[in-house]
XYZ file of C-alpha atoms in Angstrom:
702
model
C 273.921 114.639 -25.597
C 272.002 113.546 -22.618
C 275.497 115.578 -21.045
C 274.683 118.799 -23.724
C 271.210 118.219 -22.261
C 271.842 118.517 -19.519
C 274.780 121.510 -19.329
C 272.541 122.975 -20.755
C 273.512 122.801 -24.657
C 270.910 123.335 -27.819
C 271.966 120.522 -29.865
C 270.745 118.008 -26.855
C 267.195 119.380 -25.680
C 265.280 116.632 -28.900
C 266.445 114.316 -26.020
C 266.375 115.575 -23.095
C 262.739 117.032 -23.550
C 261.601 113.322 -25.184
C 262.938 112.031 -22.683
C 261.549 113.777 -19.949
C 257.542 113.850 -21.324
C 258.016 109.897 -21.665
C 258.840 109.889 -18.225
C 256.107 112.177 -17.281
C 254.034 109.914 -18.775
C 254.905 106.571 -17.550
C 254.503 108.619 -13.973
C 250.549 108.943 -15.463
C 249.962 106.138 -16.016
C 251.618 104.024 -12.948
C 248.803 106.195 -11.118
C 245.903 106.015 -13.530
C 246.932 101.666 -13.045
C 246.831 102.708 -9.124
C 243.635 104.390 -9.059
C 241.879 101.533 -11.367
C 243.356 98.616 -9.151
C 241.931 100.210 -5.524
C 238.538 101.651 -7.147
C 237.515 98.419 -8.056
C 237.613 99.363 -12.421
C 241.295 97.085 -13.758
C 240.315 94.040 -12.009
C 243.475 92.241 -12.059
C 241.574 88.623 -10.265
C 237.999 86.408 -10.574
C 235.192 89.409 -10.151
C 232.729 86.454 -10.159
C 230.183 87.514 -6.785
C 232.063 90.348 -5.752
C 232.433 93.718 -5.086
C 233.954 95.756 -7.037
C 235.297 98.216 -3.730
C 236.741 94.235 -2.631
C 239.757 94.626 -3.472
C 242.414 90.602 -3.295
C 246.205 90.814 -1.422
C 247.173 90.525 -4.435
C 244.958 93.600 -6.199
C 246.451 95.418 -3.038
C 250.168 95.134 -3.572
C 250.258 95.730 -7.003
C 248.067 99.574 -6.480
C 251.188 100.199 -4.067
C 253.796 99.022 -6.688
C 252.309 101.333 -9.459
C 251.524 104.237 -7.134
C 255.974 103.657 -5.921
C 257.009 103.518 -9.062
C 254.379 107.146 -10.151
C 255.860 108.647 -7.338
C 259.630 107.526 -9.194
C 258.938 107.914 -12.394
C 257.549 111.468 -11.364
C 260.231 112.859 -9.445
C 262.862 111.693 -12.808
C 260.962 113.619 -14.669
C 261.403 116.375 -12.327
C 265.074 115.949 -11.586
C 265.869 116.024 -16.038
C 263.449 119.237 -15.891
C 265.771 120.386 -13.163
C 269.008 119.088 -15.710
C 269.890 117.330 -12.066
C 273.199 115.163 -13.655
C 272.264 111.994 -10.607
C 268.994 112.127 -13.012
C 270.858 110.611 -15.934
C 271.671 107.341 -13.573
C 267.832 107.245 -12.097
C 266.468 107.768 -15.798
C 268.543 104.502 -16.939
C 267.316 102.199 -14.430
C 263.494 103.455 -14.575
C 262.967 103.462 -18.940
C 265.169 100.363 -18.029
C 262.388 99.161 -15.635
C 259.766 100.053 -17.078
C 261.499 97.689 -19.960
C 260.933 94.459 -18.431
C 257.372 96.085 -17.146
C 256.298 95.624 -21.042
C 258.234 93.240 -22.072
C 255.841 90.503 -18.647
C 253.087 91.829 -20.054
C 254.145 90.656 -23.423
C 255.230 87.615 -22.202
C 252.027 87.286 -20.808
C 250.169 86.917 -24.004
C 253.492 85.385 -25.734
C 253.587 81.977 -23.627
C 250.489 81.175 -23.257
C 249.843 81.457 -26.981
C 252.734 79.171 -27.860
C 251.966 76.915 -25.369
C 248.138 76.759 -26.482
C 248.690 76.498 -30.032
C 251.044 74.226 -29.515
C 248.563 71.534 -27.183
C 245.708 72.486 -29.394
C 247.840 71.059 -32.459
C 249.037 68.472 -30.828
C 244.899 67.339 -29.623
C 242.045 66.101 -32.124
C 240.842 69.449 -33.781
C 240.905 70.046 -37.597
C 242.856 72.930 -36.729
C 244.487 73.352 -40.004
C 241.356 73.123 -41.948
C 239.935 76.544 -39.443
C 243.422 77.915 -40.210
C 243.499 78.216 -43.628
C 240.324 79.684 -43.591
C 242.400 82.617 -42.569
C 244.962 83.615 -45.408
C 247.463 84.963 -43.349
C 247.315 83.404 -40.160
C 247.696 80.241 -43.033
C 250.435 81.889 -44.572
C 251.861 83.084 -41.164
C 252.268 78.992 -40.415
C 253.349 78.069 -43.210
C 255.903 80.483 -43.051
C 256.664 79.789 -39.563
C 256.825 76.039 -40.267
C 259.455 76.581 -43.170
C 261.288 78.591 -41.790
C 262.151 76.533 -37.937
C 262.704 73.819 -40.713
C 265.191 75.777 -42.651
C 266.467 76.925 -39.117
C 266.887 73.306 -37.677
C 267.804 70.700 -40.787
C 270.953 74.486 -41.564
C 272.240 73.852 -37.739
C 271.997 69.633 -38.143
C 273.767 69.929 -40.494
C 276.546 71.965 -39.655
C 276.799 70.012 -36.547
C 277.051 67.131 -37.958
C 280.177 67.931 -40.091
C 281.748 69.720 -37.531
C 281.578 65.889 -35.211
C 281.932 64.096 -38.667
C 285.794 66.719 -39.268
C 286.748 65.798 -35.125
C 285.769 62.200 -35.243
C 287.799 61.265 -38.097
C 291.383 62.390 -38.585
C 292.122 62.782 -41.909
C 288.849 65.424 -42.393
C 290.897 67.525 -40.158
C 292.588 69.424 -42.645
C 289.230 70.625 -44.252
C 289.089 73.299 -41.490
C 291.658 75.549 -42.874
C 290.568 74.320 -47.209
C 289.069 78.797 -47.530
C 284.685 78.096 -47.626
C 284.827 74.972 -46.160
C 286.050 76.137 -42.952
C 283.086 78.601 -43.227
C 280.580 74.864 -42.854
C 282.255 72.057 -41.384
C 283.845 75.740 -38.344
C 281.271 78.719 -39.191
C 281.946 81.487 -37.857
C 279.762 82.265 -34.748
C 277.655 85.314 -36.988
C 276.415 82.339 -39.452
C 275.437 80.722 -36.413
C 273.835 84.209 -34.531
C 272.275 84.173 -37.984
C 270.677 81.275 -38.656
C 268.863 81.313 -35.243
C 267.794 84.606 -35.764
C 265.998 82.564 -38.283
C 264.547 80.154 -36.312
C 263.109 83.499 -34.093
C 261.312 84.709 -36.986
C 259.670 80.869 -37.424
C 258.061 81.208 -33.692
C 257.017 84.735 -34.361
C 255.464 83.364 -37.831
C 253.363 80.821 -35.550
C 252.609 83.675 -32.881
C 250.501 85.051 -35.604
C 248.466 81.887 -36.539
C 248.950 80.391 -32.953
C 246.786 84.412 -31.851
C 244.200 84.366 -34.808
C 243.118 80.109 -33.700
C 244.078 79.914 -29.775
C 240.631 82.040 -29.696
C 238.954 79.421 -31.594
C 238.864 77.567 -28.921
C 238.237 78.536 -25.055
C 238.807 76.092 -22.505
C 240.166 73.570 -24.141
C 243.495 73.958 -21.460
C 243.277 75.409 -18.524
C 246.288 78.221 -20.130
C 244.512 81.660 -20.067
C 242.784 82.903 -22.331
C 244.120 85.045 -24.598
C 243.874 88.620 -23.879
C 244.162 91.274 -26.711
C 244.700 94.209 -24.756
C 247.636 93.531 -22.610
C 248.879 92.803 -25.597
C 248.153 96.574 -27.190
C 249.137 97.849 -23.515
C 252.419 95.404 -23.300
C 253.556 96.726 -27.161
C 252.307 100.944 -25.379
C 254.763 100.369 -23.028
C 257.738 97.924 -24.254
C 258.450 100.023 -27.567
C 258.938 103.654 -25.988
C 261.015 102.241 -22.788
C 263.539 100.323 -24.535
C 263.580 103.151 -27.073
C 264.750 105.640 -24.786
C 266.626 103.401 -22.601
C 269.251 102.731 -25.500
C 269.586 106.460 -26.161
C 269.986 106.941 -22.853
C 272.636 104.093 -22.038
C 274.605 105.307 -24.987
C 276.167 107.723 -23.391
C 279.687 108.343 -24.280
C 281.698 111.650 -22.360
C 284.139 112.751 -20.796
C 282.989 113.924 -17.785
C 284.075 111.279 -14.684
C 280.524 111.324 -13.248
C 278.141 110.450 -16.332
C 281.253 107.841 -16.996
C 280.475 105.997 -13.783
C 276.727 106.678 -14.973
C 277.059 104.858 -17.174
C 279.424 101.834 -15.953
C 276.834 101.105 -13.896
C 273.402 100.621 -16.661
C 270.698 98.458 -14.827
C 272.085 95.971 -16.835
C 276.258 95.738 -16.026
C 275.237 96.599 -12.884
C 272.612 93.568 -12.446
C 275.090 91.135 -14.207
C 277.931 92.359 -11.638
C 275.786 91.502 -8.891
C 275.072 88.174 -10.314
C 278.500 87.346 -10.595
C 278.831 87.169 -6.961
C 276.801 84.868 -6.372
C 276.921 80.776 -6.908
C 273.629 80.523 -7.289
C 272.833 82.752 -10.074
C 272.442 80.735 -12.304
C 269.512 79.163 -9.857
C 268.362 82.959 -9.619
C 267.463 83.727 -13.050
C 265.953 79.958 -13.424
C 263.402 80.683 -10.364
C 262.460 83.569 -12.227
C 262.345 82.975 -14.937
C 259.912 79.503 -14.861
C 257.866 81.623 -12.055
C 257.325 84.054 -13.845
C 256.710 81.749 -17.842
C 254.468 79.752 -15.563
C 252.012 82.618 -13.810
C 252.085 84.170 -17.227
C 250.115 80.670 -18.180
C 248.071 79.463 -15.891
C 246.151 81.825 -13.301
C 246.003 78.156 -11.170
C 249.718 78.390 -11.032
C 249.332 80.307 -7.856
C 246.322 79.382 -6.462
C 247.329 78.676 -2.198
C 246.354 74.379 -3.904
C 249.155 74.774 -6.092
C 251.808 76.816 -3.912
C 250.955 74.595 -1.115
C 251.807 71.451 -3.359
C 255.371 71.702 -5.133
C 256.646 72.752 -1.241
C 255.422 70.021 0.444
C 256.216 67.939 -2.275
C 260.074 68.791 -2.526
C 260.581 69.800 1.424
C 261.950 65.798 2.192
C 264.073 66.735 -1.000
C 265.406 69.314 -0.208
C 266.410 69.230 3.103
C 268.995 66.201 1.927
C 269.829 68.522 -1.143
C 271.290 71.300 2.237
C 273.923 67.804 3.194
C 274.216 67.013 -0.633
C 275.458 70.770 -1.551
C 277.912 70.423 1.922
C 279.878 67.467 -0.231
C 279.447 68.698 -3.674
C 281.408 71.567 -2.723
C 283.757 69.049 -0.827
C 284.756 67.514 -4.100
C 282.309 64.346 -3.742
C 278.985 63.672 -3.998
C 276.097 60.660 -2.465
C 274.308 58.166 -4.889
C 273.235 56.354 -1.633
C 271.441 59.110 -0.015
C 268.293 57.093 -1.712
C 268.733 53.555 -0.196
C 270.073 55.707 3.264
C 266.878 57.342 3.740
C 264.820 53.535 2.627
C 267.269 52.061 5.834
C 266.371 55.466 7.717
C 262.278 54.430 7.477
C 262.330 51.219 7.876
C 264.553 51.679 11.051
C 262.379 53.765 12.563
C 258.908 52.031 11.578
C 260.609 48.910 13.059
C 261.530 50.747 16.740
C 258.248 52.476 16.549
C 256.561 48.801 16.234
C 258.567 45.559 16.784
C 261.487 47.810 19.053
C 264.441 47.795 19.038
C 267.396 45.152 20.412
C 267.666 45.263 23.883
C 265.227 48.941 24.639
C 262.218 46.835 23.081
C 259.581 49.058 21.578
C 260.484 52.889 21.935
C 258.221 55.867 21.636
C 258.233 58.173 18.314
C 260.142 60.131 18.742
C 262.983 57.790 21.056
C 262.367 55.792 17.756
C 263.550 59.256 15.312
C 266.436 59.941 16.996
C 267.897 55.918 17.086
C 267.067 55.955 13.326
C 269.116 58.943 12.423
C 271.937 57.668 14.075
C 271.488 54.283 12.502
C 271.835 56.528 9.603
C 274.676 58.865 10.572
C 275.937 55.450 10.471
C 275.241 54.110 6.335
C 276.907 58.064 6.047
C 280.319 57.075 8.172
C 280.553 53.795 6.095
C 280.276 55.976 2.716
C 282.983 58.659 4.390
C 285.385 55.820 5.359
C 285.523 53.451 2.674
C 286.598 56.634 0.361
C 289.333 58.207 2.327
C 290.141 54.939 3.274
C 290.709 52.361 -0.038
C 291.141 56.413 -2.025
C 288.386 54.967 -4.786
C 286.758 57.400 -5.894
C 283.095 58.525 -4.332
C 280.702 57.804 -7.300
C 282.136 53.802 -7.457
C 282.148 53.471 -3.234
C 278.614 55.639 -2.769
C 277.638 53.002 -5.974
C 278.298 50.085 -4.005
C 276.396 51.854 -1.564
C 273.161 52.433 -2.617
C 272.898 48.814 -3.971
C 274.131 47.253 -0.441
C 271.963 49.903 1.849
C 268.850 48.696 -0.847
C 269.390 44.627 -0.410
C 268.755 45.754 3.222
C 265.708 47.361 2.378
C 264.623 44.545 0.454
C 265.033 41.214 3.043
C 263.418 43.212 5.545
C 259.996 43.447 3.428
C 260.596 40.499 1.829
C 256.934 40.620 -0.225
C 256.896 43.723 -2.116
C 254.619 44.664 1.460
C 254.332 47.938 3.211
C 254.978 47.615 7.066
C 252.054 50.274 7.586
C 251.832 52.054 11.307
C 248.155 51.176 11.499
C 249.265 47.255 11.102
C 250.145 46.756 14.564
C 248.461 49.746 16.177
C 244.665 50.946 15.489
C 245.581 55.062 16.598
C 248.549 56.732 16.068
C 250.750 58.005 19.037
C 249.784 61.528 20.915
C 252.196 63.716 23.413
C 251.400 65.829 25.956
C 252.543 69.115 26.045
C 252.900 71.370 29.211
C 252.613 75.637 28.660
C 256.047 75.407 30.215
C 257.324 73.996 26.779
C 255.336 76.657 24.686
C 256.090 79.009 26.441
C 260.377 78.245 26.430
C 260.101 77.965 22.960
C 258.791 81.409 23.206
C 261.874 83.216 25.567
C 263.908 81.031 22.469
C 262.137 82.973 19.714
C 262.503 86.221 21.978
C 266.154 86.086 22.631
C 266.983 85.172 18.127
C 264.669 87.581 17.722
C 266.086 90.365 19.768
C 269.721 89.084 18.945
C 268.794 89.539 14.683
C 267.358 93.322 15.761
C 271.177 93.948 17.949
C 272.839 92.363 14.411
C 270.081 93.709 12.092
C 269.731 97.483 13.215
C 272.931 98.841 14.187
C 273.448 98.152 9.999
C 270.115 100.474 8.738
C 271.059 102.320 11.109
C 274.427 103.255 10.151
C 273.702 103.108 6.365
C 270.640 105.395 6.353
C 273.164 108.409 8.627
C 275.706 107.972 5.715
C 273.197 107.987 2.808
C 272.272 111.024 5.037
C 275.315 113.162 5.255
C 275.968 112.503 2.124
C 272.647 113.039 0.238
C 273.526 117.208 -0.458
C 276.461 115.399 -3.195
C 273.507 113.807 -5.118
C 270.899 116.831 -4.285
C 267.648 116.147 -4.096
C 268.335 111.752 -5.380
C 270.421 111.770 -2.410
C 268.155 112.831 -0.414
C 265.309 110.480 -1.934
C 267.828 107.274 -1.794
C 268.744 108.646 2.136
C 264.218 109.231 3.166
C 263.786 105.608 1.046
C 267.317 103.423 3.387
C 264.826 105.171 6.251
C 261.983 103.085 5.005
C 263.788 100.325 4.818
C 264.758 100.581 8.092
C 261.370 101.673 9.548
C 260.024 98.237 7.702
C 262.356 96.465 8.738
C 262.057 97.818 12.614
C 258.729 97.005 12.670
C 258.439 93.324 11.222
C 260.673 92.505 14.810
C 258.284 94.609 16.869
C 255.537 92.434 14.994
C 257.521 89.263 15.747
C 258.554 90.480 19.429
C 254.659 91.668 20.012
C 252.999 88.148 19.073
C 255.776 86.051 20.810
C 255.012 87.798 23.859
C 250.897 87.929 23.322
C 252.509 83.343 23.063
C 253.972 83.825 26.459
C 251.259 85.593 27.690
C 248.584 83.359 27.090
C 250.271 80.883 27.804
C 251.292 81.912 30.646
C 247.974 82.827 32.135
C 246.678 79.227 31.426
C 246.438 77.168 33.866
C 249.588 75.471 35.318
C 249.132 72.038 34.845
C 247.048 72.201 31.339
C 247.821 69.738 28.994
C 247.971 69.961 24.952
C 248.140 67.519 22.852
C 249.121 66.971 19.415
C 250.359 63.188 17.646
C 253.322 63.120 17.097
C 253.760 62.215 13.033
C 251.952 65.446 13.162
C 254.565 66.973 15.006
C 257.109 66.064 12.360
C 254.936 66.671 9.133
C 251.642 67.458 10.000
C 249.334 69.231 7.657
C 248.941 73.425 8.325
C 245.641 74.530 8.829
C 245.798 77.832 10.573
C 248.631 79.538 11.705
C 247.913 81.440 15.546
C 244.378 80.526 17.534
C 240.806 82.795 16.813
C 241.485 86.050 17.774
C 245.981 86.839 17.569
C 247.918 88.528 16.691
C 249.115 87.061 13.636
C 246.074 84.273 13.061
C 246.201 83.558 9.581
C 243.574 80.599 8.062
C 244.877 78.028 5.966
C 242.604 76.937 2.287
C 241.279 73.789 2.593
C 242.605 72.265 -0.522
C 246.378 74.089 0.373
C 248.461 71.123 1.517
C 251.036 72.950 3.358
C 252.996 70.203 6.082
C 255.113 71.419 9.061
C 258.059 70.220 7.102
C 258.341 73.292 5.198
C 258.469 75.422 7.656
C 261.805 72.693 9.027
C 262.676 72.679 5.600
C 263.529 76.711 5.757
C 264.632 76.680 9.009
C 267.168 73.930 7.990
C 268.262 76.722 4.887
C 268.334 79.310 7.074
C 270.800 77.443 9.860
C 273.811 75.234 6.448
C 274.156 78.661 5.211
C 275.531 80.505 8.146
C 277.258 77.811 9.177
C 278.220 77.281 5.427
C 278.935 81.147 5.257
C 280.395 82.314 8.160
C 281.915 79.314 9.911
C 285.322 77.592 9.716
C 284.263 74.561 8.815
C 282.393 76.165 6.234
C 286.290 77.576 4.713
C 287.376 73.671 5.617
C 285.174 72.849 2.959
C 285.207 75.266 0.137
C 288.917 75.112 0.011
C 288.483 70.919 0.120
C 286.734 70.613 -2.562
C 288.758 73.520 -4.604
C 291.910 72.916 -3.524
C 292.710 70.370 -1.889
C 296.912 70.454 -1.999
C 296.048 74.403 -0.714
C 293.563 73.368 2.423
C 296.635 70.786 3.347
C 299.037 73.347 3.012
C 296.899 75.361 5.288
C 296.009 73.340 8.141
C 293.012 71.634 6.648
C 291.942 68.076 7.383
C 290.374 67.579 3.797
C 289.773 64.151 4.709
C 288.397 64.533 8.167
C 285.816 67.420 6.208
C 284.291 64.829 3.564
C 283.724 62.353 6.195
C 282.238 65.166 7.949
C 280.362 66.135 4.857
C 279.215 62.601 3.940
C 278.375 62.067 7.753
C 275.906 65.104 7.491
C 274.368 64.033 4.304
C 272.817 60.611 5.845
C 272.274 62.649 9.187
C 269.506 65.657 6.748
C 268.911 61.923 4.548
C 267.442 59.788 8.427
C 265.976 63.879 8.990
C 264.291 63.597 6.320
C 262.207 59.959 6.356
C 261.324 60.424 9.489
C 259.366 63.877 8.033
C 258.843 61.241 4.605
C 257.456 59.015 6.968
C 255.343 60.900 9.648
C 253.236 62.387 6.524
C 252.210 58.405 5.367
C 252.900 56.549 8.025
C 254.407 53.439 6.019
C 258.018 52.274 4.509
C 257.410 50.045 1.087
C 261.069 48.305 0.200
C 261.868 50.303 -3.063
C 261.205 53.926 -0.514
C 263.425 56.806 -1.111
C 264.462 54.851 -4.624
C 265.693 57.116 -7.693
C 266.027 60.314 -5.052
C 269.575 60.364 -4.596
C 269.645 62.370 -9.167
C 266.562 64.259 -8.352
C 268.654 65.880 -5.411
C 271.540 66.011 -7.408
C 269.983 67.452 -9.933
C 268.334 70.214 -7.836
C 271.941 71.248 -6.557
C 273.445 70.929 -9.907
C 270.515 73.678 -10.829
C 271.279 75.381 -7.896
C 275.559 76.298 -8.485
C 276.603 73.647 -7.215
C 279.605 71.711 -9.912
C 280.693 68.805 -9.726
C 284.330 69.365 -9.838
C 284.428 71.189 -6.309
C 284.871 74.548 -4.338
C 281.293 76.165 -6.108
C 277.958 76.218 -4.569
C 275.552 76.976 -1.981
C 272.708 76.314 0.410
C 270.530 79.207 -0.787
C 270.864 77.684 -4.208
C 270.247 74.319 -3.392
C 266.230 76.001 -2.056
C 266.075 77.352 -5.011
C 267.303 74.149 -6.596
C 264.944 72.323 -5.042
C 261.202 74.877 -6.052
C 262.731 74.963 -9.306
C 262.293 71.778 -9.194
C 258.433 71.494 -7.360
C 257.502 74.048 -10.132
C 258.209 72.437 -12.475
C 255.746 68.926 -11.321
C 253.377 71.031 -10.757
C 253.258 73.877 -13.609
C 253.580 71.143 -16.401
C 250.656 69.275 -14.966
C 248.554 72.804 -14.658
C 249.949 73.684 -18.038
C 248.525 70.184 -19.807
C 251.275 69.093 -20.790
C 252.675 65.755 -20.576
C 253.945 64.413 -17.418
C 256.025 62.002 -19.614
C 258.111 65.445 -20.383
C 259.164 66.822 -17.051
C 261.565 64.044 -17.144
C 263.155 65.797 -20.405
C 263.021 69.636 -19.350
C 264.535 68.569 -15.609
C 267.456 66.683 -18.113
C 267.446 70.134 -19.907
C 268.201 72.605 -17.318
C 270.465 70.400 -15.944
C 272.732 70.746 -18.705
C 271.683 74.971 -18.676
C 272.391 75.927 -14.724
C 276.193 74.218 -15.778
C 276.432 75.804 -18.607
C 275.183 78.974 -16.562
C 276.329 78.703 -14.104
C 279.672 77.564 -15.010
C 280.265 80.707 -17.098
C 278.770 83.123 -14.163
C 282.369 80.980 -12.227
C 284.031 82.940 -15.477
C 282.894 86.125 -15.558
C 283.104 86.208 -11.377
C 287.040 85.356 -11.518
C 287.492 88.109 -14.249
């Protein structure tokens, strides 16, 4: 039908006109939303004692996005009105994005309602008596509970029968008996029907919740129900979804239209995700972030964001090394014990002294402690390649052996504190020359990044402009968008250069002998209260209740560094080869044993660095420091996309896995769910992540 409309045929005019009007309506909606936000009529945050003309950063971002959205919808409508063939692709994407937007608005009502209703049911509130006062809500609750119970019972019975047939050999012939085999080996449609019944039950529970939840405002920290969001979501989601289904279902002979159908938004996103080992982590991160953002207004508070980042920063550093090791086909259960030994060594070297050299300053003590971690990691690797015992057994043994070191050294369950030996924390005086040198290094790195990135963007923009005539005005729009991206990246790099230049100028203008006193522990993992000095370019004050730690910055630097090594160096290729196919790797000249020992050392060194950060945050060591971290770090890595079989994973995935871990820790507390459910939630997510990553890997091979 769309082909007929674009070819100016009569039979497609109704659908084409309807889609054109729909895109025009969405353009007006986007423009109206931007106008209301910019002039304070549509607040997106707390408005108590705030002028209507004062909009916050979130409102500014949303307003800019609404303007861009309105412009894209308007241009799509104009293209459809002029019957340009490229408008098919644009209409697909804009309707897809609009449906996603409407779905997000609906979820911002559905998720808080379900969470709050579930929490209210678990509190000492006679909620059923209140629901029974409304016949519709009472009926919805009864139907919902019944449908959910029936679906769960059917799934349990089918799973139990299938398990019996699988475990008891005499019952296996039942699989071939007509009628019975549909029970012990149910077809896919039967399972889908049961799941559909479960989903309908959830919908009826939601109907009951929509009635009951508004009666108890403020009982939980979950966002209160806002009916206008439900109406807006429905008005956006339903027309956009129907329009997208009509535009997506194009079946024509034209090569151009076949390409448009083949690259519909859904298929394009699936194909792009299939290329990434961290696809499961990307999906999980977006889903969890959106869920907690919709559930409570507290999740996007600076204190909440700083909380989950600071809590997982040190574990995220270890997860980088564990990712390397798991890609090479091994894993390390001793990282928690290595962290404890390294932290103990660091504290002892500063307080009681090291053999031969005596008491050390924090930086030499940290270097020597990291060397101790390196030795422990090398022991793990050498034991593995010499005994050929699986790494699970080797590191399980060293986990217990290394833990014994801290248990013996810190007897009686006491805590070894720095304050027990010295009254004040150590301070270092840093010359201005050091800051100048660091700023110059930053300038060189920024110039190198500009040298590598800007020419690529320039060539892409020029190529898009050279072929823009092939796609008409839409080609011009695409080319202009590429030039905008080039300009934005260039301005960001220019701003960084200006800031670093200001840093160099400031410290050069200061007196040559001026020294800046900085605490050693603050240098490792101190609390950041502001970025830049008052009056400096890019000065930013961090809220006092936001516990932003310097380890977050070190973590992101390590992620960037090790990501480049893994993806752009021969050593990274050898890691994937060692884990993917050891025989083929050896045939290509890769020393698999050396690669695995190196990865054990990398894990230990990063664990040692994390131990320094953790000790500097609260200077003290107990005999059980780091206990249980090994399972949490492996969980982050698995959620991030790495497989225990080796040959698959990414450093960016480990970053996302750690962020998911931190968001769950903070988000569950914010919405009022018991923290005891955290472990179970992580377990479910691990299983889901492995299943999703296996599916993505299969799609990638196909």
